[in-house]
Tab-separated table of C-alpha atoms and ligand atoms in Angstrom:
chain	number	residue	atom	x	y	z
A	4	MET	CA	-20.756	-12.323	-2.531
A	5	LEU	CA	-17.295	-12.921	-2.385
A	6	ARG	CA	-15.788	-9.723	-1.776
A	7	GLU	CA	-18.656	-9.579	1.176
A	8	ASN	CA	-17.435	-12.824	2.507
A	9	MET	CA	-13.783	-11.887	2.520
A	10	ILE	CA	-14.552	-8.780	4.304
A	11	ASN	CA	-16.559	-10.739	7.245
A	12	SER	CA	-14.760	-13.657	7.561
A	13	GLN	CA	-10.769	-12.602	6.861
A	14	ILE	CA	-11.298	-8.706	7.830
A	15	LYS	CA	-13.471	-7.980	10.679
A	16	ALA	CA	-13.376	-11.005	12.089
A	17	ARG	CA	-9.657	-10.062	12.539
A	18	GLY	CA	-10.380	-6.767	14.266
A	19	VAL	CA	-10.462	-4.434	11.438
A	20	THR	CA	-13.255	-1.897	12.535
A	21	ASP	CA	-12.705	1.126	10.479
A	22	GLU	CA	-16.340	1.321	8.622
A	23	ARG	CA	-14.646	3.466	5.678
A	24	VAL	CA	-11.752	0.950	5.140
A	25	LEU	CA	-14.324	-1.939	5.064
A	26	LYS	CA	-16.630	-0.039	2.629
A	27	ALA	CA	-13.733	0.546	0.213
A	28	MET	CA	-12.569	-2.990	0.239
A	29	LEU	CA	-16.130	-4.027	-0.287
A	30	LYS	CA	-16.099	-1.640	-3.425
A	31	VAL	CA	-12.699	-2.268	-4.922
A	32	LYS	CA	-12.560	-5.188	-7.398
A	33	ARG	CA	-9.602	-7.010	-6.478
A	34	HIS	CA	-10.034	-9.439	-8.867
A	35	LEU	CA	-9.425	-6.772	-11.566
A	36	PHE	CA	-5.450	-6.271	-9.964
A	37	VAL	CA	-4.928	-10.079	-10.418
A	38	PRO	CA	-3.197	-11.756	-13.066
A	39	PHE	CA	-5.720	-13.913	-15.295
A	40	THR	CA	-3.836	-16.985	-14.187
A	41	HIS	CA	-4.512	-16.374	-10.235
A	42	ARG	CA	-8.097	-14.601	-10.701
A	43	ASN	CA	-9.924	-17.594	-9.379
A	44	LEU	CA	-8.079	-16.881	-5.849
A	45	SER	CA	-8.579	-12.997	-5.805
A	46	TYR	CA	-10.662	-13.174	-2.616
A	47	GLU	CA	-8.786	-16.017	-0.738
A	48	ASP	CA	-6.737	-15.199	2.399
A	49	ILE	CA	-3.534	-15.178	0.599
A	50	PRO	CA	-0.758	-12.779	-1.323
A	51	LEU	CA	-0.740	-13.421	-4.711
A	52	PRO	CA	1.630	-12.884	-7.684
A	53	ILE	CA	1.406	-9.955	-9.995
A	54	GLY	CA	4.749	-10.633	-11.673
A	55	GLU	CA	8.258	-9.335	-11.947
A	56	GLY	CA	8.626	-11.526	-9.019
A	57	GLN	CA	6.501	-9.239	-6.987
A	58	THR	CA	3.123	-9.896	-4.991
A	59	ILE	CA	-0.089	-8.243	-4.027
A	60	SER	CA	-0.899	-8.493	-0.233
A	61	GLN	CA	-3.246	-10.553	1.734
A	62	PRO	CA	-6.666	-8.497	1.765
A	63	TYR	CA	-6.165	-8.581	5.853
A	64	ILE	CA	-3.118	-6.907	5.452
A	65	VAL	CA	-3.901	-4.482	2.976
A	66	ALA	CA	-7.124	-3.668	5.298
A	67	LEU	CA	-5.075	-3.737	8.729
A	68	MET	CA	-2.176	-0.957	6.902
A	69	THR	CA	-4.583	0.832	5.739
A	70	GLU	CA	-6.794	1.370	8.866
A	71	LEU	CA	-3.553	2.155	10.695
A	72	LEU	CA	-3.272	5.033	8.381
A	73	GLU	CA	-6.245	6.727	10.173
A	74	LEU	CA	-7.889	8.280	6.876
A	75	LYS	CA	-10.531	10.698	7.469
A	76	GLY	CA	-10.977	11.599	3.538
A	77	GLY	CA	-8.706	15.381	3.038
A	78	GLU	CA	-5.458	13.735	3.001
A	79	LYS	CA	-2.438	13.629	0.786
A	80	ALA	CA	-1.415	10.038	1.047
A	81	LEU	CA	2.070	8.613	-0.285
A	82	GLU	CA	2.641	4.955	-1.277
A	83	ILE	CA	5.776	3.242	-1.712
A	84	GLY	CA	5.457	0.172	-3.930
A	85	THR	CA	2.489	0.646	-6.360
A	86	GLY	CA	2.796	-3.083	-7.573
A	87	SER	CA	-0.635	-3.959	-8.862
A	88	GLY	CA	-2.433	-0.397	-8.177
A	89	TYR	CA	-4.606	-2.218	-5.815
A	90	GLN	CA	-3.537	-0.667	-2.605
A	91	ALA	CA	-3.368	2.675	-4.340
A	92	ALA	CA	-7.168	2.227	-5.394
A	93	ILE	CA	-8.310	1.352	-1.997
A	94	LEU	CA	-6.241	4.736	-0.884
A	95	ALA	CA	-7.921	6.789	-3.531
A	96	GLU	CA	-11.266	5.637	-2.107
A	97	LEU	CA	-10.341	6.671	1.427
A	98	ALA	CA	-8.119	9.963	1.186
A	99	LYS	CA	-8.303	13.242	-1.317
A	100	GLU	CA	-4.853	12.750	-3.484
A	101	VAL	CA	-2.708	9.719	-3.774
A	102	TYR	CA	0.793	9.489	-4.853
A	103	THR	CA	2.433	6.145	-5.461
A	104	VAL	CA	6.213	5.315	-6.517
A	105	GLU	CA	7.005	1.737	-8.315
A	106	LEU	CA	10.905	1.046	-8.881
A	107	LEU	CA	9.947	-1.730	-11.448
A	108	LYS	CA	9.011	0.094	-14.794
A	109	PRO	CA	6.705	-2.531	-16.255
A	110	LEU	CA	4.756	-2.596	-12.740
A	111	ALA	CA	4.759	1.119	-12.833
A	112	GLU	CA	2.985	1.391	-16.152
A	113	ARG	CA	0.788	-1.295	-15.928
A	114	SER	CA	-0.805	-0.129	-12.623
A	115	GLN	CA	-0.960	3.519	-14.250
A	116	LYS	CA	-2.916	2.365	-17.288
A	117	LEU	CA	-5.156	0.005	-15.036
A	118	LEU	CA	-6.055	2.857	-12.863
A	119	LYS	CA	-6.489	5.439	-15.461
A	120	ASP	CA	-8.792	2.744	-17.063
A	121	LEU	CA	-10.559	2.610	-13.850
A	122	GLY	CA	-11.441	6.255	-13.726
A	123	TYR	CA	-9.290	7.015	-10.694
A	124	GLU	CA	-8.287	10.785	-11.205
A	125	ASN	CA	-6.967	11.365	-7.802
A	126	ILE	CA	-3.922	9.035	-8.494
A	127	LYS	CA	-0.660	9.817	-9.643
A	128	VAL	CA	1.877	6.858	-10.425
A	129	LYS	CA	5.662	7.218	-10.681
A	130	HIS	CA	8.185	4.823	-11.796
A	131	GLY	CA	10.869	5.896	-9.408
A	132	ASP	CA	13.063	4.957	-6.503
A	133	GLY	CA	10.980	4.609	-3.120
A	134	PHE	CA	13.830	5.343	-0.850
A	135	LEU	CA	13.711	9.025	-2.177
A	136	GLY	CA	9.697	9.308	-1.508
A	137	TRP	CA	8.152	12.248	-4.049
A	138	PRO	CA	9.501	15.082	-2.661
A	139	GLU	CA	7.922	17.616	-5.357
A	140	TYR	CA	4.622	16.761	-3.684
A	141	ALA	CA	5.541	16.377	0.051
A	142	PRO	CA	4.873	16.913	2.983
A	143	PHE	CA	2.123	13.622	3.161
A	144	ASP	CA	-0.229	13.213	6.196
A	145	ALA	CA	-0.216	9.457	5.212
A	146	ILE	CA	2.626	7.237	3.927
A	147	ILE	CA	2.590	3.716	3.200
A	148	VAL	CA	5.259	1.232	2.533
A	149	THR	CA	4.290	-2.112	0.848
A	150	CYS	CA	8.027	-3.774	0.533
A	151	ALA	CA	10.304	-4.219	3.529
A	152	PRO	CA	13.508	-1.977	3.857
A	153	GLU	CA	16.059	-2.946	6.703
A	154	GLU	CA	15.821	0.757	8.292
A	155	ILE	CA	12.879	3.213	7.662
A	156	PRO	CA	14.045	5.645	4.832
A	157	PRO	CA	14.957	9.147	6.471
A	158	ALA	CA	13.322	10.742	3.416
A	159	LEU	CA	10.063	9.670	4.266
A	160	LEU	CA	10.459	10.594	7.881
A	161	GLU	CA	11.280	14.155	6.157
A	162	GLN	CA	8.331	13.795	4.057
A	163	LEU	CA	6.054	13.102	7.019
A	164	ALA	CA	3.618	15.791	7.626
A	165	GLU	CA	3.174	17.077	11.249
A	166	GLY	CA	0.512	15.059	12.805
A	167	GLY	CA	0.998	12.653	10.366
A	168	ARG	CA	1.356	8.615	10.046
A	169	LEU	CA	3.524	6.074	8.581
A	170	VAL	CA	2.811	2.547	8.039
A	171	ILE	CA	5.658	0.421	7.239
A	172	PRO	CA	7.028	-3.086	7.602
A	173	VAL	CA	10.762	-3.207	8.858
A	174	GLY	CA	13.412	-5.711	8.939
A	175	ALA	CA	15.623	-8.352	6.908
A	176	TYR	CA	13.818	-11.434	6.468
A	177	TYR	CA	11.118	-11.422	8.897
A	178	GLN	CA	9.797	-7.949	9.562
A	179	GLU	CA	7.679	-5.648	12.062
A	180	LEU	CA	4.744	-3.721	10.585
A	181	ARG	CA	5.011	-0.576	12.430
A	182	GLN	CA	2.997	2.788	12.732
A	183	VAL	CA	4.949	5.555	12.971
A	184	LYS	CA	3.432	9.404	14.060
A	185	LYS	CA	5.277	12.543	13.785
A	186	LYS	CA	3.812	14.787	16.676
A	187	GLU	CA	5.478	18.262	17.555
A	188	GLY	CA	8.375	17.276	15.418
A	189	LYS	CA	9.017	14.048	17.252
A	190	ILE	CA	8.715	10.645	16.037
A	191	ILE	CA	6.698	8.033	17.877
A	192	SER	CA	6.799	4.099	16.788
A	193	LYS	CA	4.744	1.446	17.557
A	194	ASP	CA	4.955	-2.302	16.698
A	195	ILE	CA	1.814	-3.884	15.296
A	196	ILE	CA	2.498	-7.437	14.232
A	197	PRO	CA	4.826	-9.553	12.593
A	198	VAL	CA	4.852	-9.753	8.431
A	199	ARG	CA	6.577	-10.877	5.760
A	200	PHE	CA	6.765	-8.605	2.612
A	201	VAL	CA	8.909	-8.507	-0.408
A	202	PRO	CA	12.192	-6.346	0.513
A	203	MET	CA	12.427	-2.919	-0.441
A	204	LEU	CA	14.925	-3.085	-3.392
A	205	LYS	CA	18.126	-0.682	-3.818
A	206	LEU	CA	18.836	0.507	-7.461
A	207	GLY	CA	21.306	-1.983	-8.538
A	208	ASP	CA	19.221	-4.805	-6.913
A	209	ALA	CA	16.789	-4.378	-9.515
A	210	SER	CA	16.567	-4.133	-13.341
A	211	GLY	CA	14.578	-1.071	-12.626
A	212	GLY	CA	15.972	0.931	-15.944
A	213	LEU	CA	16.693	3.833	-13.564
B	303	SAH	N1	0.634	-2.354	-2.725
B	303	SAH	C1	1.172	-3.637	-4.094
B	303	SAH	C2	1.846	-4.264	-3.429
B	303	SAH	C3	3.418	-4.461	-3.771
B	303	SAH	S1	4.551	-5.518	-3.821
B	303	SAH	C4	-0.256	-3.726	-4.592
B	303	SAH	O1	-1.486	-3.132	-3.798
B	303	SAH	O2	-0.230	-4.491	-5.395
B	303	SAH	C5	5.811	-4.365	-3.319
B	303	SAH	C6	6.242	-3.491	-4.505
B	303	SAH	O3	7.234	-2.817	-4.164
B	303	SAH	C7	6.870	-4.428	-5.701
B	303	SAH	O4	5.929	-4.201	-6.780
B	303	SAH	C8	7.771	-3.822	-5.708
B	303	SAH	O5	8.558	-3.700	-7.283
B	303	SAH	C9	8.085	-2.120	-5.290
B	303	SAH	N2	9.409	-2.009	-4.729
B	303	SAH	C10	10.581	-2.688	-4.279
B	303	SAH	N3	11.368	-1.684	-4.032
B	303	SAH	C11	10.896	-0.742	-4.523
B	303	SAH	C12	11.798	0.672	-4.035
B	303	SAH	N4	12.733	0.953	-3.440
B	303	SAH	N5	11.104	1.506	-4.618
B	303	SAH	C13	9.708	1.389	-5.035
B	303	SAH	N6	9.178	0.541	-5.106
B	303	SAH	C14	10.000	-0.402	-4.672
């Protein structure tokens, strides 16, 4: 099976061990989130275009970032950059509630519909600017950012719960994937690996229609 092969050769082989993450990646059908034109490549070790100049990350990066969120099942999680909705679906398998914010309206609308059609009832999608987080539902036990800002947006640090984890690529062209924890009000940051993500757009960069 293609998904099983993806887990073994791309994800386990590179050191992701969280059984819950591996199980979720085996369960969620990535091809349903990939446009028809690229569907045959859904389980390859590459990022793929999802329209509007955006991409769905390579499966290994999704697995690694999800593992770094250290989800146990009871969390409230926030994602910035809904894109295709794939990462949100993975989170929904592993956390209690998922809130996801997307700047580009066509992507927000498409993934909201897809996630609803797939029966996910614990995901809320919002068309909005991720630099602001989603204050109405804060604080979040886990925050994942799937586009790259040059600096960590202050609102996301504020909306991170005590004991929470934030996983985010930071940098201009080349980025470092960072895991940030809030412990006794202090921010503790760890660099994980260099990565390449699409930039986190500022309002005005994008035809987001906000
Ligand atoms: N997690 C997605 C991949 C997202 S690609 C998936 O699983 O498919 C990054 C996404 O971030 C794009 O859809 C892009 O439109 C969005 N994005 C860029 N800047 C943003 C911002 N300021 N706020 C919210 N979303 C943003």
